[in-house]
Every structure is written in C-alpha cells, then in structure tokens.
Coordinates of C-alpha atoms and ligand atoms in Angstrom, one line a residue:
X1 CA 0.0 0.0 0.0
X2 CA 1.2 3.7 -1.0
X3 CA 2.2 5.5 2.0
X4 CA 1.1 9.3 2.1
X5 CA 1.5 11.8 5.1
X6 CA -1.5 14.2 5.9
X7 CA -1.8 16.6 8.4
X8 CA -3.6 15.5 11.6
X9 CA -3.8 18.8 13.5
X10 CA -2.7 22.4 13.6
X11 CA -1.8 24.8 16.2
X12 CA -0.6 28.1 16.7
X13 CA 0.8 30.9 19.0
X14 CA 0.9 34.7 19.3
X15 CA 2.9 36.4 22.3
X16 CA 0.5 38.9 24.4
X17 CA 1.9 42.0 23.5
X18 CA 0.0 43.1 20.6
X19 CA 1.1 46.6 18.7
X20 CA -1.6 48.4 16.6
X21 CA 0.0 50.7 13.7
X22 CA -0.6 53.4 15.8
X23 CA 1.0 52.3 19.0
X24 CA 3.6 51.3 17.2
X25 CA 4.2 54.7 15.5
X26 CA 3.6 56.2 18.3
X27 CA 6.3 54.1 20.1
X28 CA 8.5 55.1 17.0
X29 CA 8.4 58.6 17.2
X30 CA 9.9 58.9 20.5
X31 CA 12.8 58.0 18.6
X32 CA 12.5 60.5 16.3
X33 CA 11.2 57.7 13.4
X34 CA 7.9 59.0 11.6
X35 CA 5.4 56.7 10.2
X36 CA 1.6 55.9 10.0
X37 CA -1.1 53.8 10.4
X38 CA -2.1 55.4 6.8
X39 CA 1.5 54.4 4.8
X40 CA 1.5 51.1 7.0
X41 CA -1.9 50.0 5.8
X42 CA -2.1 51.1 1.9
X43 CA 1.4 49.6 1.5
X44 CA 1.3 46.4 3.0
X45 CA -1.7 45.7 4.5
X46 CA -0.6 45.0 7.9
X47 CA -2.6 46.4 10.8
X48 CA -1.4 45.4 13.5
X49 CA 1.6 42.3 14.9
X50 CA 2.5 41.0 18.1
X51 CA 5.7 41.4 20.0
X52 CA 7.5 38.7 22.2
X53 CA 8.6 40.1 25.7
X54 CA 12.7 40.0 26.3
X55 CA 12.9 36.8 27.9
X56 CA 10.7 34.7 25.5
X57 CA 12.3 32.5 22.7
X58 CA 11.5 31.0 19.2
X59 CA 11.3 27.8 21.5
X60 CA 8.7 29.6 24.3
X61 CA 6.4 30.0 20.8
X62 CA 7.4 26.7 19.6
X63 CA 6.1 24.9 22.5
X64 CA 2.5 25.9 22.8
X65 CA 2.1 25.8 18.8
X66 CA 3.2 22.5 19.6
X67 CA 0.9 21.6 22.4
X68 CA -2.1 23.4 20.4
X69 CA -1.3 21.1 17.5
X70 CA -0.9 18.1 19.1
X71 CA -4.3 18.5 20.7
X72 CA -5.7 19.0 17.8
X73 CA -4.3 15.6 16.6
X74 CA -5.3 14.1 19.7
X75 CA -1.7 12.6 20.3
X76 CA 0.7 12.9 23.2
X77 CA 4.3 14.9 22.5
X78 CA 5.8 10.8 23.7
X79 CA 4.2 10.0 20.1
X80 CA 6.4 12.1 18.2
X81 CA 9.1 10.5 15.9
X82 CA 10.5 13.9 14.2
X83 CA 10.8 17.1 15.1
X84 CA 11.4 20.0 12.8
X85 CA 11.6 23.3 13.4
X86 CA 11.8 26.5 10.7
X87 CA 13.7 29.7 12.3
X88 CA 15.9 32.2 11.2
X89 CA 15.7 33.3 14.8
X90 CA 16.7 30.6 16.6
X91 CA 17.5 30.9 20.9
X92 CA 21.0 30.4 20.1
X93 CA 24.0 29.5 17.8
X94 CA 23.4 26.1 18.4
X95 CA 21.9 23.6 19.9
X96 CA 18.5 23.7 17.9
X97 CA 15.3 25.1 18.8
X98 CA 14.2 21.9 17.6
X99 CA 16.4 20.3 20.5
X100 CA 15.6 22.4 23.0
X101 CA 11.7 22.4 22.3
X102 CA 12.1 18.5 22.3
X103 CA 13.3 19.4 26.0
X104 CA 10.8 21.4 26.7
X105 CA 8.3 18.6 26.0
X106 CA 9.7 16.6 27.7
X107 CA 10.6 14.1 25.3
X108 CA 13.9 12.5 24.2
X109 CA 15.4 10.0 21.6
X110 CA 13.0 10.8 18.1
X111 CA 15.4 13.4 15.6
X112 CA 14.8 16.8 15.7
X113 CA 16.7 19.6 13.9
X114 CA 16.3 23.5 12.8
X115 CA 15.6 24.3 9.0
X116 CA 16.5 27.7 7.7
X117 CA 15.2 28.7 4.7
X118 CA 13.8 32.4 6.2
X119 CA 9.9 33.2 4.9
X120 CA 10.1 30.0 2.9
X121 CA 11.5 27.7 6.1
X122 CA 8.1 25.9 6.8
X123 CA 7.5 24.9 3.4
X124 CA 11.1 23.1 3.3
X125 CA 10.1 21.5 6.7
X126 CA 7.0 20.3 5.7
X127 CA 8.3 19.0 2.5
X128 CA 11.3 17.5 4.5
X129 CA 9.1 15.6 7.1
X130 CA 6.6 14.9 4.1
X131 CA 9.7 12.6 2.3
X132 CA 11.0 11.4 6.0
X133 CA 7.0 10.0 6.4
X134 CA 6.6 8.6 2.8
X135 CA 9.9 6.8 3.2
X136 CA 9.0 5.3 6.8
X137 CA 12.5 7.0 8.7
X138 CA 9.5 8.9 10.7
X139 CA 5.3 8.6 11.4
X140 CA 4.4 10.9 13.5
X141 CA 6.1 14.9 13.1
X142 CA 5.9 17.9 14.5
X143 CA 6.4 20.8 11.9
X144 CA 6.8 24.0 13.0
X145 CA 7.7 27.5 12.4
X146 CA 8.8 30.5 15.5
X147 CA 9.9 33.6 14.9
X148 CA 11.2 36.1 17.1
X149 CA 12.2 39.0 14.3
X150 CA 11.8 41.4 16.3
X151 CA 15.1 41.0 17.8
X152 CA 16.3 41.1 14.6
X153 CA 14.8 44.3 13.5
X154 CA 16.4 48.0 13.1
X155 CA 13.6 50.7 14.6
X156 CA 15.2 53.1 13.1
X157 CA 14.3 52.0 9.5
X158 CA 11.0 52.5 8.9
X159 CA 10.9 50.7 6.0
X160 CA 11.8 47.2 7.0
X161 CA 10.2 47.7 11.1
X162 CA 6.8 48.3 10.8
X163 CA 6.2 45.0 8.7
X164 CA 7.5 42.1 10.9
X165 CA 5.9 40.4 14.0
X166 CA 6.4 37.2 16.2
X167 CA 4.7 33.9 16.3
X168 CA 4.5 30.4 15.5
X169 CA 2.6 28.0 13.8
X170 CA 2.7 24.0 14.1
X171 CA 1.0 20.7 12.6
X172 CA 1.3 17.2 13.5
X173 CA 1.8 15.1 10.0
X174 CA 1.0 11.7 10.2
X175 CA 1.9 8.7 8.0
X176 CA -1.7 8.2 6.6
X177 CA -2.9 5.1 3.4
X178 CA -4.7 8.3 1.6
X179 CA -3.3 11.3 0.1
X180 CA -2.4 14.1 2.2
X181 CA 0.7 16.2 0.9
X182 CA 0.0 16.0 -2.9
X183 CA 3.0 17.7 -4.6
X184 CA 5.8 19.8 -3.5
X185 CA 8.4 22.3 -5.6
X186 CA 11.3 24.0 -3.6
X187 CA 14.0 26.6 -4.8
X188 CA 16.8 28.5 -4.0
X189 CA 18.5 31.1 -6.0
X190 CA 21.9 32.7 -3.5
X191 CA 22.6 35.4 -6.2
X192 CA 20.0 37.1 -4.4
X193 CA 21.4 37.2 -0.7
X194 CA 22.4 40.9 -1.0
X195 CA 18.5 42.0 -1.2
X196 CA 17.0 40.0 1.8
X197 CA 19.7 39.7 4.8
X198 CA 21.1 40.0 8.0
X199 CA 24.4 40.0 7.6
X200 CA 26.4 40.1 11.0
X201 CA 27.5 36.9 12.6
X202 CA 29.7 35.7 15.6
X203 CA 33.4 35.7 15.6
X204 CA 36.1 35.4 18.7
X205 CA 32.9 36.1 21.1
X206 CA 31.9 39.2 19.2
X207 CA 29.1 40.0 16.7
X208 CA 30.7 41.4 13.4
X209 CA 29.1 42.8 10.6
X210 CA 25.8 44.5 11.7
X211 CA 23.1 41.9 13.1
X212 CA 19.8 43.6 12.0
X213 CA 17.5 42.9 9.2
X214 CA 18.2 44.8 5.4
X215 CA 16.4 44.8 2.8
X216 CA 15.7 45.8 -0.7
X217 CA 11.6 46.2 -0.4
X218 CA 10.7 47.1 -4.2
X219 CA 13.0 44.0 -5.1
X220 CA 11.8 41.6 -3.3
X221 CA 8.7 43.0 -4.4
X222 CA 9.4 42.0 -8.3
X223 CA 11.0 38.8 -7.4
X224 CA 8.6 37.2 -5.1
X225 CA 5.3 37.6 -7.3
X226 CA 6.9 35.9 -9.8
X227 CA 8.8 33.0 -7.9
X228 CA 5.3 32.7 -6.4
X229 CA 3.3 32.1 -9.2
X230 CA 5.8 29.5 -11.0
X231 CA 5.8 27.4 -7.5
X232 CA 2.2 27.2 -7.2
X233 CA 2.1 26.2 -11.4
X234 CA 4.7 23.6 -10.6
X235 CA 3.0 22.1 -7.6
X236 CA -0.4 22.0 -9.4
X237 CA 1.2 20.3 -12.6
X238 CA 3.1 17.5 -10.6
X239 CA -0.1 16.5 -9.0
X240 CA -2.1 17.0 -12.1
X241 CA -4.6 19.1 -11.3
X242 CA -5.3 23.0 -12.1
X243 CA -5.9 26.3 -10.4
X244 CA -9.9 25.6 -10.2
X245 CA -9.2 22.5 -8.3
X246 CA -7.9 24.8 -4.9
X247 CA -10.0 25.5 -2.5
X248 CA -8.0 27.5 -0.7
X249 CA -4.6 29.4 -1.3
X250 CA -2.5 30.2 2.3
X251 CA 0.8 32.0 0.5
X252 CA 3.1 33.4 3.1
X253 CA 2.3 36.4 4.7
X254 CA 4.5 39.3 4.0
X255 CA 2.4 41.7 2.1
X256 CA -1.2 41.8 1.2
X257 CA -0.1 43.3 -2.5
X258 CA 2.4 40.9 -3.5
X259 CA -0.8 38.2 -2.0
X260 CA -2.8 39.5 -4.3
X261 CA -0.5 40.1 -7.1
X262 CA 0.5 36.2 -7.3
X263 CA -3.7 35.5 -7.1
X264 CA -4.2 37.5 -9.8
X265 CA -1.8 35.7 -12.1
X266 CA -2.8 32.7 -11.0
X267 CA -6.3 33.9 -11.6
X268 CA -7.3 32.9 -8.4
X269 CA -10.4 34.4 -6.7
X270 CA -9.7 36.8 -4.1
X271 CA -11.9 35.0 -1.8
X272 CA -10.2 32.1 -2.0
X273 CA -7.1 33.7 -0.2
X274 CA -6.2 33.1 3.3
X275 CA -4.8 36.5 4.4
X276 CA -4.0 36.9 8.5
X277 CA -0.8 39.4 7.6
X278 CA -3.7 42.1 8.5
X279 CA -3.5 41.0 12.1
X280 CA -0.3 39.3 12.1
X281 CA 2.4 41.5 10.1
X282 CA 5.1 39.2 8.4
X283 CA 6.3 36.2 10.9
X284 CA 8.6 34.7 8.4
X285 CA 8.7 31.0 9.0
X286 CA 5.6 30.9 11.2
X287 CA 3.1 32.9 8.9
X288 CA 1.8 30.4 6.9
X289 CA 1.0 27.4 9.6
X290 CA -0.3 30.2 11.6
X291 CA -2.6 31.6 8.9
X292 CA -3.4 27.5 8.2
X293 CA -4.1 27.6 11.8
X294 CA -6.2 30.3 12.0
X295 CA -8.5 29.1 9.1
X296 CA -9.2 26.0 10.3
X297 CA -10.0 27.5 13.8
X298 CA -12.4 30.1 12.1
X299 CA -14.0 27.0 10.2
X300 CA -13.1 27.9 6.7
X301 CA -10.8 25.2 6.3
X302 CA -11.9 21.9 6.3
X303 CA -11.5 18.6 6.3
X304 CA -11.2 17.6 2.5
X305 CA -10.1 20.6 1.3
X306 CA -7.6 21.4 -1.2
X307 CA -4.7 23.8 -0.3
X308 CA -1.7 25.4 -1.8
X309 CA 0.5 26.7 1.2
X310 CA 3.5 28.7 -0.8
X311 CA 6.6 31.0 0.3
X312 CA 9.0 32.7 -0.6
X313 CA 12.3 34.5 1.6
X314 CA 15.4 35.2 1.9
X315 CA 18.2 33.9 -0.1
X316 CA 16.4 34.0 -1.9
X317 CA 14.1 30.6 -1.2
X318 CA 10.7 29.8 -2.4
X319 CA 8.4 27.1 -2.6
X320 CA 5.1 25.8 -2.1
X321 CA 2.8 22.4 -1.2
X322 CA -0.3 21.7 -2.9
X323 CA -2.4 19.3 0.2
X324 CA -5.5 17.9 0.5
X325 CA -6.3 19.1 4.2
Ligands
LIG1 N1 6.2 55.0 6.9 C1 6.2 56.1 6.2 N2 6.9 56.3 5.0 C2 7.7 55.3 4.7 C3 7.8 54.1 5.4 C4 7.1 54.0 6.6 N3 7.1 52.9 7.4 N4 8.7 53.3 4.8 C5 9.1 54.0 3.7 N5 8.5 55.2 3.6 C6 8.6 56.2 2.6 C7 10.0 56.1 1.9 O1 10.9 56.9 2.6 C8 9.6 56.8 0.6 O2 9.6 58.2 0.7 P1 10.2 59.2 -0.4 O3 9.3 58.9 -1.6 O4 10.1 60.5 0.2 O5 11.6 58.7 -0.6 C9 8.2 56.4 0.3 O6 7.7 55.9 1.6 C10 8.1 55.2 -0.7 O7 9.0 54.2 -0.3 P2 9.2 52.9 -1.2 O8 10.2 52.0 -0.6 O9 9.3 53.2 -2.6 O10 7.7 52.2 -0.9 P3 7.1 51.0 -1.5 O11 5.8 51.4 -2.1 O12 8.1 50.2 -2.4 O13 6.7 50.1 -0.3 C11 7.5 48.2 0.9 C12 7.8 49.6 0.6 C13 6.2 48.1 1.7 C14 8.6 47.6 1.7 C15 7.4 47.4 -0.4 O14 8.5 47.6 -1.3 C16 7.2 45.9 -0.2 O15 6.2 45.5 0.3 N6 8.2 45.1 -0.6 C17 8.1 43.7 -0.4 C18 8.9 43.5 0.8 C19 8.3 42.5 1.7 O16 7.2 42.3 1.9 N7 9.3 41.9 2.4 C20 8.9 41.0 3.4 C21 10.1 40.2 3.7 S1 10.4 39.3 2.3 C22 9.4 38.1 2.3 O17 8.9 37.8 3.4 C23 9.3 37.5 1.1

C-alpha cells in the first residue's frame, strides 16, 4: 500500500503583546522615526503584529504551537518521531530550537533539527518531514515554524520595522494510506542574498558585521510575485490538477499586495485567499502554519479541502505544497 502523510492537527501561537500601527508609530516617534497607520496600511496591508517580551524564545512559541497542534491531533508529544523546526531566529548558535523544544516537551530520543530557509523555512520542513514520512525513517512529526524577528529588526528603519511580527505555527503530520501532501516544488536562488539579509554573525565572542535585518523592499517585491506564481504552477502540474481544483490558497504572509499580485496571475479568486498578515504583520517562517491555523479554527478550512500553502524569503528561497487538508 502507497504511504502518504496528511496533516492530523494544527496549532498556533501569538505572544501577548499586541502593537496596533498606531501604537507602534507612536512608540517610534519617541525615537524621532515617523510613520503611520495610513502608509503602513495602503502599503502592505498590515494592521497590526504581536511582540515577544525580552525573555521569551523561538522555542517559548514553539512549545505551545506544539501543544495546540498536538491537541488537535489528539496525540501525546511521547508520540512524536520527528521534530522539525523552521527559524531564522533561533535561541542560540546552536543547539536547535528543535532540540531544545524536544526538551521542553519533555521528550527525548526521536530526531529533531532547525531548517533555515527564512519566509520559505516551513515549506522546506514540511516537504522535508513529508519525504522522512513517505519513506517510513518517521510517522508521527511535529512541523513548526517560530519567529522572534523582532530582535532582529532596526527601529530606526521605517521601511523594514513596521512590517515584521512574532509567532509560531505547528501541525502534526502523520503517516496516513490516503493522500495528504499532494505535490511539493522547492527553490533557491543565492545570487539574491544581497537584497534580503542580516548579515552580522559571531566571531572570537563578538558579533561582526551589523546583526539587524536589510532589505531591498521594491526588489523583493518584483522577485517574489513571480517566484510565487511559477511554484504554485509547478505544484499544481506534478499532481495534475489545475488552479480551479484549490479550494484554498494560504501564501506566506509578507504583504497583502504581492498576496494579491500572485492570485491575480494565477487567476485565483480573491476569496479564496487566506490572508491573517492584516493581524499578524510578516512572521517569516511561522506565517503560513499560523494563517493554516487560524483558518481551520475560524471554520473555513476543512477537512477535504484542497490547499496550496506557498513561500517565498530570503536567499532567496521559495516554494510551495499543494495538500488535500
Ligand atoms: N512610513 C512612512 N513612510 C515610509 C515608510 C514608513 N514605514 N517606509 C518607507 N516610507 C517612505 C519612503 O521613505 C519613501 O519616501 P520618499 O518617496 O520620500 O523617498 C516612500 O515611503 C516610498 O518608499 P518605497 O520604498 O518606494 O515604498 P514601496 O511602495 O516600495 O513600499 C514596501 C515599501 C512596503 C517595503 C514594499 O516595497 C514591499 O512591500 N516590498 C516587499 C517586501 C516585503 O514584503 N518583504 C517582506 C520580507 S520578504 C518576504 O517575506 C518575502
């Protein structure tokens, strides 16, 4: 008998502190940084993201995701086989967050490792436990994606700090005898590490370079609606089916105009996209299981239906999954 994977619950998390566009600019201009709900909202949609308090890690999110999803699937975190985490803010260097959130479950033996591919991280982890599942080295995953960007964020550049938030999002993914995890396409493309970055890193105990978040915003703009709509093409033709047969389209959650750009091309219906960056701002790796999360919450999701979960990120990265949910 074919072995598929399918996802057997979802879960998600978003720290208390949550920043309207106006508290946020109004946080800002104390530092002499001038922006507005008006430019935050016709630009990129976003109206409002949450903030992680000092002391709470990719991991802290990680965890209840984790125990939100596994709930959901009805399973213990002792019925785990694989852990996989998506970050590009991880707790430290090394180990993991995947290790330490293994800890934190209190749970010990199954593998568990980070994945960083930035905004398009939880589509390679999915995709990675997807193959670890169909090959039988794992039956029972955790997939998630946590963010903390903002560490990582410079506020006194109004163009990259008003659009990022923390979060994280989770599934269990289950070995399953029907289809599940339909098709997958991933890319990478490092010419484009210049536009999307944070270039500091650690040397002799010290951070060189300068560890904050740059970027290039008109384009990644270009680059992502396009990298978009060939993944989601790709996905659709190696399982055969066509743009009509998606029920629902969760792309990652960065910008509410490049969202809609990619639909349009695709000639997808509007109403057929999940969009959350409204209330979430961009959480890089954790957008899209949390937007997946909060659809099937809210009831529009469900059980049967057809999604195309897509990303695209730094490095640049991009990819999507076509599922049946
Ligand atoms: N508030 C007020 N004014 C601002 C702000 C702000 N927060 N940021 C920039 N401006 C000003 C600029 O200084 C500029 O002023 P000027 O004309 O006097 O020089 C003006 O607004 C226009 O700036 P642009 O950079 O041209 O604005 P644009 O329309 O390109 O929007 C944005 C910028 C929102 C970053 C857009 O380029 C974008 O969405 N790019 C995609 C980037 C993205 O979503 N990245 C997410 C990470 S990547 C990923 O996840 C795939």
């Amino acid at each position: 008998m074919t072995r598929y994977s399918r996802i057997s619950g979802t879960g998600s998390y978003l720290p208390p502190r949550r920043l309207t566009n106006a508290e946020l600019a109004a946080e800002l201009a104390t530092k002499g940084v001038e922006t507005s709900d008006e430019w935050i909202v016709e630009r990129t949609g976003i109206r409002a993201r949450h903030f992680a308090a000092p002391d709470v890690c990719s991991s802290d999110l990680a965890l209840e995701a984790a125990k939100n999803a596994l709930d959901a699937a009805g399973l213990q975190a002792s019925d785990i086989d694989l852990i996989i985490v998506a970050t590009s803010t991880p707790d430290m260097v090394f180990p993991s967050v995947a290790c330490i959130l293994q800890n934190k479950l209190g749970i010990a033996g199954c593998p568990a490792f980070d994945v960083q591919a930035v905004c398009s991280g939880f589509i390679y982890a999915l995709t990675l436990a997807d193959a670890m599942i169909k090959t039988g080295s794992a039956t029972k995953a955790l997939v998630i994606g946590s963010e903390v960007f903002s560490r990582i964020l410079d506020f006194s550049d109004r163009t990259t700090c008003v659009l990022f938030g923390d979060g994280a999002g989770a599934v269990v993914l289950e070995a399953s005898d029907t289809p599940g995890i339909l098709a997958s396409d991933l890319h990478a493309d490092g010419k484009h590490v210049g536009i999307l970055c944070v270039p500091g890193h650690v040397s002799g105990g010290q951070v060189l370079g300068d560890p904050l978040l740059k970027m290039d915003g008109q384009a990644v703009f270009k680059l992502a609606v396009g990298m978009l709509e060939s993944t989601a093409r790709a996905a659709l033709a190696k399982a055969n089916l066509t743009d009509a047969d998606v029920d629902w389209m969760i792309p990652h959650q960065a910008n509410i105009r490049i969202m809609q750009s990619t639909a349009k091309k695709l000639k997808m219906p509007l109403e057929k996209l999940i969009v959350t960056v409204d209330q979430h701002g961009n959480t890089s790796a954790a957008s899209i299981p949390l937007a997946l999360d909060v659809s099937v919450r809210s009831g529009k999701v469900k059980k049967g239906d057809t999604l195309m979960l897509e990303g695209v990120g730094g490095g640049f990265t991009w990819g999507a999954v076509l599922l049946k949910y």
